[in-house]
Tab-separated table of C-alpha atoms in Angstrom:
chain	number	residue	atom	x	y	z
A	161	MET	CA	-0.371	0.312	0.319
A	162	PRO	CA	1.096	3.548	-0.577
A	163	GLY	CA	2.365	5.758	1.265
A	164	ASP	CA	2.185	5.747	5.084
A	165	GLY	CA	-0.595	2.183	4.710
A	166	PRO	CA	-3.656	1.999	6.272
A	167	SER	CA	-4.594	2.861	9.904
A	168	GLU	CA	-6.203	-0.682	10.032
A	169	LEU	CA	-3.063	-2.416	9.610
A	170	ARG	CA	-1.773	-1.130	12.331
A	171	PRO	CA	-0.768	-3.246	15.058
A	172	GLY	CA	-4.152	-2.814	16.917
A	173	SER	CA	-6.145	-3.913	14.243
A	174	ARG	CA	-4.238	-6.750	13.175
A	175	PRO	CA	-6.844	-8.670	15.404
A	176	GLU	CA	-8.849	-7.690	12.376
A	177	PHE	CA	-6.756	-8.644	9.150
A	178	LEU	CA	-7.038	-12.515	10.961
A	179	ARG	CA	-10.397	-12.021	10.850
A	180	GLY	CA	-10.450	-12.011	7.814
A	181	LEU	CA	-7.979	-13.752	6.908
A	182	VAL	CA	-9.648	-16.963	8.742
A	183	ALA	CA	-13.283	-16.134	7.044
A	184	SER	CA	-11.929	-15.972	3.452
A	185	LEU	CA	-9.660	-20.094	3.634
A	186	PRO	CA	-12.420	-21.706	2.421
A	187	VAL	CA	-14.331	-19.379	-0.492
A	188	THR	CA	-9.687	-19.313	-1.294
A	189	ALA	CA	-9.852	-23.229	-1.185
A	190	GLY	CA	-12.881	-23.514	-3.389
A	191	PHE	CA	-12.069	-20.975	-5.924
A	192	THR	CA	-8.864	-22.973	-6.212
A	193	PRO	CA	-9.954	-25.596	-8.693
A	194	PHE	CA	-11.367	-22.843	-10.978
A	195	ALA	CA	-8.190	-21.201	-10.593
A	196	LEU	CA	-6.205	-23.955	-12.691
A	197	VAL	CA	-9.613	-24.924	-15.060
A	198	LEU	CA	-7.950	-20.667	-16.213
A	199	GLY	CA	-5.076	-21.756	-16.261
A	200	ALA	CA	-4.927	-24.709	-18.100
A	201	GLN	CA	-6.871	-23.074	-19.967
A	202	ALA	CA	-4.487	-19.699	-21.149
A	203	ALA	CA	-1.705	-22.961	-21.155
A	204	GLN	CA	-4.171	-24.673	-24.199
A	205	LYS	CA	-4.627	-20.945	-25.658
A	206	GLY	CA	-0.203	-20.629	-26.432
A	207	LEU	CA	-0.249	-17.991	-22.823
A	208	THR	CA	3.374	-18.655	-20.688
A	209	ALA	CA	3.146	-19.473	-17.688
A	210	VAL	CA	4.892	-15.617	-17.065
A	211	GLU	CA	1.428	-13.587	-19.385
A	212	THR	CA	-0.733	-15.881	-17.185
A	213	PRO	CA	0.171	-14.417	-13.672
A	214	LEU	CA	0.210	-11.468	-15.188
A	215	MET	CA	-3.051	-11.820	-16.687
A	216	THR	CA	-5.267	-12.796	-13.517
A	217	GLY	CA	-2.609	-9.573	-11.020
A	218	LEU	CA	-3.678	-7.418	-13.265
A	219	ASN	CA	-7.403	-8.163	-13.986
A	220	PHE	CA	-8.832	-9.640	-11.099
A	221	ALA	CA	-11.740	-10.638	-12.376
A	222	GLY	CA	-12.408	-14.199	-13.645
A	223	GLY	CA	-15.371	-13.438	-15.620
A	224	SER	CA	-13.815	-11.628	-17.916
A	225	GLU	CA	-10.846	-13.237	-17.842
A	226	PHE	CA	-11.925	-16.040	-18.945
A	227	ALA	CA	-13.976	-14.605	-21.889
A	228	ALA	CA	-11.323	-13.288	-22.666
A	229	ILE	CA	-9.371	-16.873	-22.792
A	230	GLY	CA	-12.446	-17.886	-24.325
A	231	LEU	CA	-11.687	-15.318	-27.624
A	232	TRP	CA	-8.062	-15.257	-28.102
A	233	THR	CA	-6.745	-15.958	-30.864
A	234	SER	CA	-3.092	-15.760	-32.742
A	235	PRO	CA	-3.005	-13.124	-33.040
A	236	PRO	CA	-5.198	-11.711	-30.990
A	237	HIS	CA	-7.832	-9.052	-31.339
A	238	LEU	CA	-6.892	-6.844	-28.383
A	239	ALA	CA	-9.980	-4.598	-29.665
A	240	LEU	CA	-12.265	-6.885	-29.183
A	241	ILE	CA	-10.941	-8.581	-25.587
A	242	ALA	CA	-10.602	-5.428	-24.679
A	243	ALA	CA	-14.692	-4.240	-25.095
A	244	VAL	CA	-15.500	-7.449	-23.669
A	245	THR	CA	-13.614	-7.261	-20.601
A	246	LEU	CA	-14.947	-3.947	-20.046
A	247	MET	CA	-18.842	-5.277	-20.222
A	248	VAL	CA	-17.550	-8.551	-18.764
A	249	ASN	CA	-16.142	-5.921	-15.046
A	250	SER	CA	-19.288	-3.725	-15.202
A	251	ARG	CA	-20.846	-5.316	-12.794
A	252	HIS	CA	-17.607	-3.514	-10.633
A	253	LEU	CA	-19.736	-0.108	-10.602
A	254	LEU	CA	-22.696	-1.423	-9.768
A	255	MET	CA	-20.230	-3.244	-6.266
A	256	GLY	CA	-18.770	-0.653	-6.072
A	257	ALA	CA	-21.889	1.994	-5.648
A	258	ALA	CA	-23.247	-0.572	-2.681
A	259	LEU	CA	-19.610	-0.398	-1.046
A	260	ALA	CA	-19.452	3.720	-1.050
A	261	PRO	CA	-21.995	4.589	1.760
A	262	PHE	CA	-19.457	2.325	3.871
A	263	LEU	CA	-16.271	4.486	2.590
A	264	LYS	CA	-17.265	7.776	2.660
A	265	ALA	CA	-14.727	8.014	6.262
A	266	LEU	CA	-12.026	6.351	4.096
A	267	PRO	CA	-9.384	8.342	2.942
A	268	LYS	CA	-9.242	7.374	-0.866
A	269	ARG	CA	-5.478	7.437	-0.831
A	270	ARG	CA	-5.978	4.068	0.999
A	271	VAL	CA	-9.484	2.615	-0.325
A	272	LEU	CA	-8.579	3.405	-4.208
A	273	PRO	CA	-5.545	1.181	-4.349
A	274	ALA	CA	-7.712	-1.338	-1.897
A	275	LEU	CA	-9.906	-1.754	-3.569
A	276	PHE	CA	-7.583	-2.456	-6.839
A	277	LEU	CA	-8.168	-6.387	-4.704
A	278	MET	CA	-11.968	-6.520	-5.452
A	279	CYS	CA	-13.758	-9.900	-6.832
A	280	ASP	CA	-16.600	-10.924	-6.272
A	281	GLU	CA	-16.223	-13.158	-3.322
A	282	SER	CA	-14.190	-10.254	-1.678
A	283	TRP	CA	-16.933	-7.348	-2.114
A	284	ALA	CA	-19.575	-9.709	-0.952
A	285	MET	CA	-17.878	-10.893	1.976
A	286	ALA	CA	-16.944	-7.156	3.197
A	287	LEU	CA	-20.423	-5.645	1.951
A	288	ALA	CA	-22.015	-8.652	4.615
A	289	ASP	CA	-19.936	-7.804	7.693
A	290	ALA	CA	-20.500	-3.797	7.487
A	291	ARG	CA	-23.470	-4.672	6.969
A	292	SER	CA	-23.927	-6.533	10.113
A	293	ARG	CA	-20.958	-4.272	12.088
A	294	GLY	CA	-22.436	-0.940	10.740
A	295	SER	CA	-18.876	-0.349	10.022
A	296	PHE	CA	-16.808	-0.885	6.539
A	297	SER	CA	-13.123	-2.306	8.281
A	298	LEU	CA	-10.210	-1.896	5.842
A	299	ALA	CA	-7.950	-4.029	8.126
A	300	HIS	CA	-10.828	-7.379	7.582
A	301	TYR	CA	-11.976	-6.311	3.761
A	302	LEU	CA	-7.722	-6.770	2.923
A	303	GLY	CA	-7.229	-9.898	5.539
A	304	VAL	CA	-9.853	-11.449	2.754
A	305	ALA	CA	-9.296	-10.231	-0.452
A	306	LEU	CA	-5.422	-10.251	-0.834
A	307	PRO	CA	-5.315	-13.819	0.254
A	308	MET	CA	-8.139	-14.356	-2.990
A	309	TRP	CA	-5.676	-11.824	-4.891
A	310	LEU	CA	-1.990	-14.064	-4.312
A	311	ALA	CA	-3.740	-17.603	-4.277
A	312	TRP	CA	-5.663	-16.890	-8.247
A	313	ILE	CA	-2.347	-15.964	-9.139
A	314	VAL	CA	-0.316	-19.028	-7.713
A	315	PHE	CA	-2.857	-21.133	-8.768
A	316	THR	CA	-3.570	-19.742	-12.447
A	317	THR	CA	0.129	-20.221	-12.914
A	318	LEU	CA	0.367	-23.906	-11.106
A	319	GLY	CA	-2.963	-24.065	-14.028
A	320	ALA	CA	-0.670	-22.894	-16.705
A	321	LEU	CA	2.443	-25.609	-15.637
A	322	VAL	CA	0.270	-28.687	-15.693
A	323	GLY	CA	-2.584	-28.167	-17.564
A	324	PRO	CA	-1.104	-29.381	-20.509
A	325	VAL	CA	-0.395	-32.459	-18.614
A	326	LEU	CA	-3.888	-33.056	-17.307
A	327	GLY	CA	-5.614	-31.613	-20.553
A	328	ASN	CA	-8.675	-30.845	-20.571
A	329	VAL	CA	-9.686	-30.391	-17.015
A	330	GLU	CA	-13.455	-29.260	-17.245
A	331	THR	CA	-13.332	-33.169	-17.806
A	332	LEU	CA	-13.107	-33.655	-13.580
A	333	GLY	CA	-16.030	-30.686	-12.305
A	334	PHE	CA	-13.603	-28.506	-11.362
A	335	ASP	CA	-15.476	-25.253	-13.367
A	336	MET	CA	-18.609	-26.359	-10.731
A	337	ALA	CA	-16.444	-24.266	-7.890
A	338	PHE	CA	-17.237	-21.624	-8.544
A	339	PRO	CA	-20.911	-21.036	-9.673
A	340	ALA	CA	-21.072	-22.890	-5.823
A	341	ILE	CA	-18.998	-20.345	-4.128
A	342	PHE	CA	-21.391	-18.019	-6.175
A	343	LEU	CA	-24.967	-19.851	-3.936
A	344	VAL	CA	-23.228	-20.124	-0.589
A	345	LEU	CA	-22.070	-16.299	-0.979
A	346	LEU	CA	-25.552	-14.831	-2.015
A	347	ARG	CA	-27.331	-17.379	0.359
A	348	GLY	CA	-25.210	-15.756	3.016
A	349	MET	CA	-26.901	-12.475	1.397
A	350	TRP	CA	-30.125	-13.261	1.275
A	351	SER	CA	-32.956	-11.654	3.647
A	352	GLY	CA	-35.924	-12.164	2.115
A	353	LEU	CA	-38.149	-12.412	-1.529
A	354	ARG	CA	-39.042	-8.933	-1.752
A	355	ALA	CA	-35.580	-7.895	-1.003
A	356	ALA	CA	-34.311	-10.365	-3.666
A	357	ARG	CA	-36.052	-9.362	-6.767
A	358	PRO	CA	-33.527	-7.653	-8.740
A	359	TRP	CA	-31.137	-10.848	-8.268
A	360	LEU	CA	-34.394	-12.738	-10.280
A	361	VAL	CA	-34.427	-10.709	-13.006
A	362	SER	CA	-30.764	-9.685	-13.267
A	363	LEU	CA	-31.098	-14.081	-13.848
A	364	ALA	CA	-34.317	-14.123	-15.906
A	365	VAL	CA	-32.329	-11.219	-18.542
A	366	ALA	CA	-28.847	-12.981	-18.306
A	367	ALA	CA	-30.462	-16.917	-18.913
A	368	THR	CA	-32.271	-15.751	-21.724
A	369	GLY	CA	-29.848	-13.842	-22.878
A	370	HIS	CA	-27.908	-16.708	-23.007
A	371	LEU	CA	-30.200	-19.386	-24.191
A	372	LEU	CA	-31.321	-17.158	-27.724
A	373	ALA	CA	-27.603	-15.519	-28.778
A	374	PRO	CA	-24.766	-16.944	-25.865
A	375	GLY	CA	-22.201	-14.210	-25.437
A	376	ALA	CA	-20.704	-11.494	-22.670
A	377	TRP	CA	-23.375	-9.465	-23.561
A	378	THR	CA	-25.532	-11.548	-21.181
A	379	VAL	CA	-23.319	-10.380	-17.935
A	380	ALA	CA	-24.205	-7.075	-18.846
A	381	ALA	CA	-27.970	-7.441	-19.455
A	382	GLY	CA	-28.435	-8.957	-16.535
A	383	ALA	CA	-26.431	-6.423	-14.478
A	384	LEU	CA	-28.723	-3.601	-16.278
A	385	ALA	CA	-32.029	-5.560	-15.765
A	386	GLY	CA	-31.543	-6.106	-12.039
A	387	LEU	CA	-30.225	-2.099	-11.453
A	388	ALA	CA	-33.439	-1.183	-13.818
A	389	VAL	CA	-35.483	-2.912	-11.019
A	390	ALA	CA	-34.523	-2.111	-8.060
A	391	TRP	CA	-34.680	1.908	-8.780
A	392	LEU	CA	-37.955	1.046	-9.898
A	393	TRP	CA	-38.963	-0.722	-7.205
A	394	ALA	CA	-37.071	1.371	-4.683
A	395	GLY	CA	-39.277	4.929	-6.435
A	396	ALA	CA	-42.403	3.067	-5.595
A	397	ASP	CA	-41.357	1.358	-2.535
A	398	MET	CA	-40.675	4.741	-1.449
A	399	LYS	CA	-43.893	7.004	-2.869
A	400	THR	CA	-46.416	3.454	-1.297
A	401	GLY	CA	-44.102	5.162	2.128
A	402	GLN	CA	-45.018	8.975	1.078
A	403	GLU	CA	-48.729	7.989	0.447
A	404	GLY	CA	-48.577	5.855	3.776
A	405	ALA	CA	-47.489	8.821	6.314
A	406	ALA	CA	-49.799	11.468	4.245
A	407	VAL	CA	-52.628	9.307	5.750
């Protein structure tokens, strides 16, 4: 971290960092097979054991990395890959917006570098922790996110090294690890069917798009649909509340 580092990482905050570290271990272990699959696929597309960790370390977002590898050719169509990566990663705009209310009191020089480590899993765990405690612990977040980032780099590299030996690792079922992690995270954030309406609409739009015309665009379409529904229902609920108060 630049400068004097986050105050949360000074000696008094080490328990918070360790709390995050312990909480991250099951999730990190769960997406390890997924990292191996990505590394193996990258090797099959011609990326070396040096190029693979550069990709996974600098663009810490598994969905866009799988999309990029799926589109990889020799020579690669860089403009297309960049556009698809931007589209898939657009969900981070919504993720950051959800965290924003908890980050207002923290210095930007500490928060912005730390957000580089944010992925779906660390975001979900940090948001759930912040909501339960009423405040955001940067030390806890780093304890969650940093091990995930390092493990992602290490195991995608390992996958790139051993992938050619194992062949098609998807036949072993490793690719199911990522969906399983998401289901566990969603269960932890579940607060009732009413609050889950945007999730369900997002799922329906993305799934329908995938069936009709598979492609990375379905991720952005699902995210935008969920955002629109959340905004519309929030406005309707606010209007209903105001009418009830007036009565």
